[in-house]
XYZ file of N, CA and C in Angstrom:
228
model
N 13.662 -7.932 -32.853
C 12.939 -7.874 -31.582
C 12.220 -9.196 -31.365
N 12.345 -9.751 -30.179
C 11.780 -11.059 -29.876
C 10.315 -11.007 -29.475
N 9.768 -12.194 -29.272
C 8.384 -12.330 -28.877
C 8.235 -12.047 -27.388
N 7.151 -11.377 -27.035
C 6.876 -11.073 -25.629
C 5.506 -11.637 -25.269
N 5.359 -12.260 -24.092
C 4.040 -12.783 -23.717
C 3.024 -11.680 -23.447
N 3.476 -10.440 -23.293
C 2.558 -9.325 -23.039
C 2.359 -8.437 -24.272
N 2.696 -8.927 -25.470
C 2.664 -8.079 -26.650
C 1.261 -7.593 -27.011
N 0.232 -8.335 -26.671
C -1.129 -7.902 -27.000
C -1.621 -6.777 -26.101
N -1.154 -6.736 -24.869
C -1.594 -5.703 -23.929
C -0.537 -4.636 -23.691
N 0.605 -4.713 -24.382
C 1.695 -3.759 -24.182
C 1.281 -2.307 -24.433
N 0.501 -1.990 -25.498
C 0.090 -0.592 -25.676
C -0.770 -0.061 -24.526
N -1.605 -0.903 -23.961
C -2.450 -0.491 -22.835
C -1.595 -0.255 -21.588
N -0.672 -1.166 -21.315
C 0.218 -1.007 -20.162
C 1.094 0.233 -20.298
N 1.586 0.516 -21.504
C 2.402 1.706 -21.719
C 1.609 2.985 -21.495
N 0.352 3.008 -21.939
C -0.464 4.219 -21.729
C -0.816 4.397 -20.246
N -1.031 3.309 -19.532
C -1.316 3.411 -18.093
C -0.091 3.920 -17.337
N 1.084 3.370 -17.629
C 2.281 3.820 -16.928
C 2.645 5.253 -17.288
N 2.386 5.670 -18.530
C 2.634 7.063 -18.914
C 1.692 8.000 -18.166
N 0.426 7.598 -18.019
C -0.532 8.432 -17.289
C -0.200 8.499 -15.799
N 0.246 7.392 -15.220
C 0.638 7.397 -13.807
C 1.837 8.310 -13.575
N 2.815 8.247 -14.481
C 4.007 9.069 -14.330
C 3.739 10.552 -14.528
N 2.771 10.887 -15.371
C 2.466 12.294 -15.643
C 1.602 12.927 -14.560
N 0.925 12.108 -13.763
C -0.034 12.636 -12.792
C 0.588 12.971 -11.440
N 1.847 12.607 -11.214
C 2.416 12.781 -9.879
C 3.896 13.110 -9.993
N 4.404 13.915 -9.091
C 5.835 14.194 -9.002
C 6.346 13.503 -7.741
N 7.291 12.599 -7.937
C 7.827 11.851 -6.796
C 8.674 12.743 -5.912
N 8.622 12.470 -4.630
C 9.466 13.179 -3.672
C 10.783 12.456 -3.475
N 11.421 12.714 -2.364
C 12.717 12.097 -2.074
C 12.582 10.686 -1.530
N 11.437 10.358 -0.956
C 11.249 9.036 -0.358
C 10.440 8.168 -1.303
N 11.103 7.190 -1.904
C 10.430 6.256 -2.802
C 10.759 4.837 -2.360
N 9.952 3.887 -2.795
C 10.227 2.491 -2.481
C 9.812 1.626 -3.657
N 10.426 0.462 -3.760
C 10.063 -0.535 -4.756
C 9.305 -1.622 -4.020
N 8.083 -1.861 -4.452
C 7.226 -2.836 -3.791
C 6.962 -3.995 -4.739
N 6.915 -5.172 -4.206
C 6.600 -6.354 -5.006
C 5.249 -6.866 -4.532
N 4.347 -7.108 -5.467
C 3.028 -7.594 -5.093
C 2.562 -8.647 -6.079
N 1.521 -9.353 -5.690
C 0.965 -10.413 -6.524
C -0.453 -10.037 -6.935
N -0.744 -10.228 -8.206
C -2.104 -10.096 -8.722
C -2.638 -11.507 -8.824
N -3.711 -11.783 -8.117
C -4.230 -13.151 -8.050
C -4.709 -13.616 -9.420
N -4.221 -14.787 -9.840
C -4.606 -15.377 -11.120
C -4.344 -16.869 -11.035
N -5.339 -17.674 -11.359
C -5.187 -19.117 -11.290
C -5.493 -19.792 -12.626
N -5.571 -19.013 -13.696
C -5.872 -19.581 -15.009
C -4.667 -20.221 -15.656
N -4.871 -20.706 -16.882
C -3.799 -21.381 -17.612
C -3.467 -20.670 -18.922
N -3.972 -19.480 -19.137
C -3.781 -18.794 -20.411
C -2.390 -18.183 -20.556
N -1.715 -17.909 -19.465
C -0.383 -17.321 -19.538
C 0.625 -18.220 -18.829
N 1.885 -18.076 -19.246
C 2.896 -19.017 -18.762
C 3.757 -18.485 -17.628
N 3.607 -17.231 -17.242
C 4.502 -16.662 -16.227
C 3.822 -16.501 -14.870
N 3.000 -17.462 -14.490
C 2.354 -17.481 -13.180
C 3.370 -17.922 -12.129
N 3.353 -17.266 -10.989
C 4.225 -17.629 -9.877
C 3.403 -18.385 -8.835
N 4.001 -19.384 -8.237
C 3.369 -20.111 -7.146
C 4.205 -19.896 -5.891
N 3.582 -19.313 -4.869
C 4.260 -19.052 -3.599
C 3.373 -19.590 -2.479
N 3.657 -20.782 -1.958
C 2.764 -21.420 -0.998
C 2.678 -20.728 0.356
N 3.654 -19.911 0.731
C 3.656 -19.297 2.062
C 2.958 -17.935 2.098
N 2.371 -17.494 0.989
C 1.741 -16.170 0.938
C 0.222 -16.311 0.889
N -0.514 -15.256 1.215
C -1.981 -15.329 1.148
C -2.508 -15.568 -0.267
N -1.845 -15.011 -1.276
C -2.205 -15.267 -2.669
C -1.220 -16.305 -3.194
N -1.695 -17.519 -3.411
C -0.813 -18.635 -3.764
C -0.350 -18.577 -5.220
N -1.276 -18.337 -6.153
C -0.976 -18.295 -7.576
C -1.226 -16.880 -8.084
N -0.314 -16.366 -8.882
C -0.555 -15.038 -9.411
C 0.572 -14.520 -10.271
N 0.411 -13.268 -10.672
C 1.382 -12.565 -11.493
C 2.139 -11.616 -10.584
N 3.450 -11.730 -10.568
C 4.270 -10.869 -9.713
C 4.485 -9.535 -10.417
N 4.247 -8.447 -9.690
C 4.385 -7.098 -10.229
C 5.313 -6.308 -9.307
N 6.246 -5.591 -9.898
C 7.121 -4.694 -9.156
C 6.655 -3.272 -9.411
N 6.472 -2.496 -8.348
C 5.941 -1.144 -8.465
C 6.871 -0.147 -7.791
N 7.087 0.988 -8.452
C 7.823 2.105 -7.873
C 6.788 3.038 -7.265
N 6.854 3.227 -5.946
C 5.821 3.957 -5.215
C 6.412 5.113 -4.424
N 5.566 6.092 -4.150
C 5.925 7.164 -3.232
C 5.793 6.596 -1.820
N 6.846 6.677 -1.029
C 6.838 6.080 0.299
C 5.934 6.840 1.260
N 5.705 8.098 1.006
C 4.885 8.908 1.914
C 3.387 8.710 1.655
N 2.962 8.706 0.387
C 1.539 8.635 0.061
C 1.086 7.268 -0.424
N 2.019 6.435 -0.903
C 1.654 5.125 -1.450
C 1.220 5.159 -2.892
N 1.403 6.273 -3.586
C 1.015 6.404 -4.987
C 1.916 5.544 -5.862
N 1.344 4.762 -6.758
C 2.118 3.931 -7.692
C 2.527 4.813 -8.867
N 3.838 4.977 -9.029
C 4.379 5.836 -10.077
C 4.669 5.054 -11.355
N 5.155 3.835 -11.211
C 5.500 3.000 -12.367
C 5.443 1.535 -11.931
N 5.108 0.628 -12.844
C 5.095 -0.799 -12.507
C 5.554 -1.628 -13.692
N 6.085 -2.806 -13.392
C 6.486 -3.785 -14.408
C 6.050 -5.157 -13.965
């Protein structure tokens, strides 16, 4: 198994995604949303720069959401 830049926070992320998945039952209408978490530091190497968006520097996150309520079911 290789090195992951998120290995220190992986147990926390796994418990959050497990809790999100257990708290809601998805319906037939779902969507995949892409969003940015604002971050301008230098501690991590996977920062995205997108000059045409309101958040210029950040971490890109993909979320599986309920299209009707907006509930986040899972994210990566």
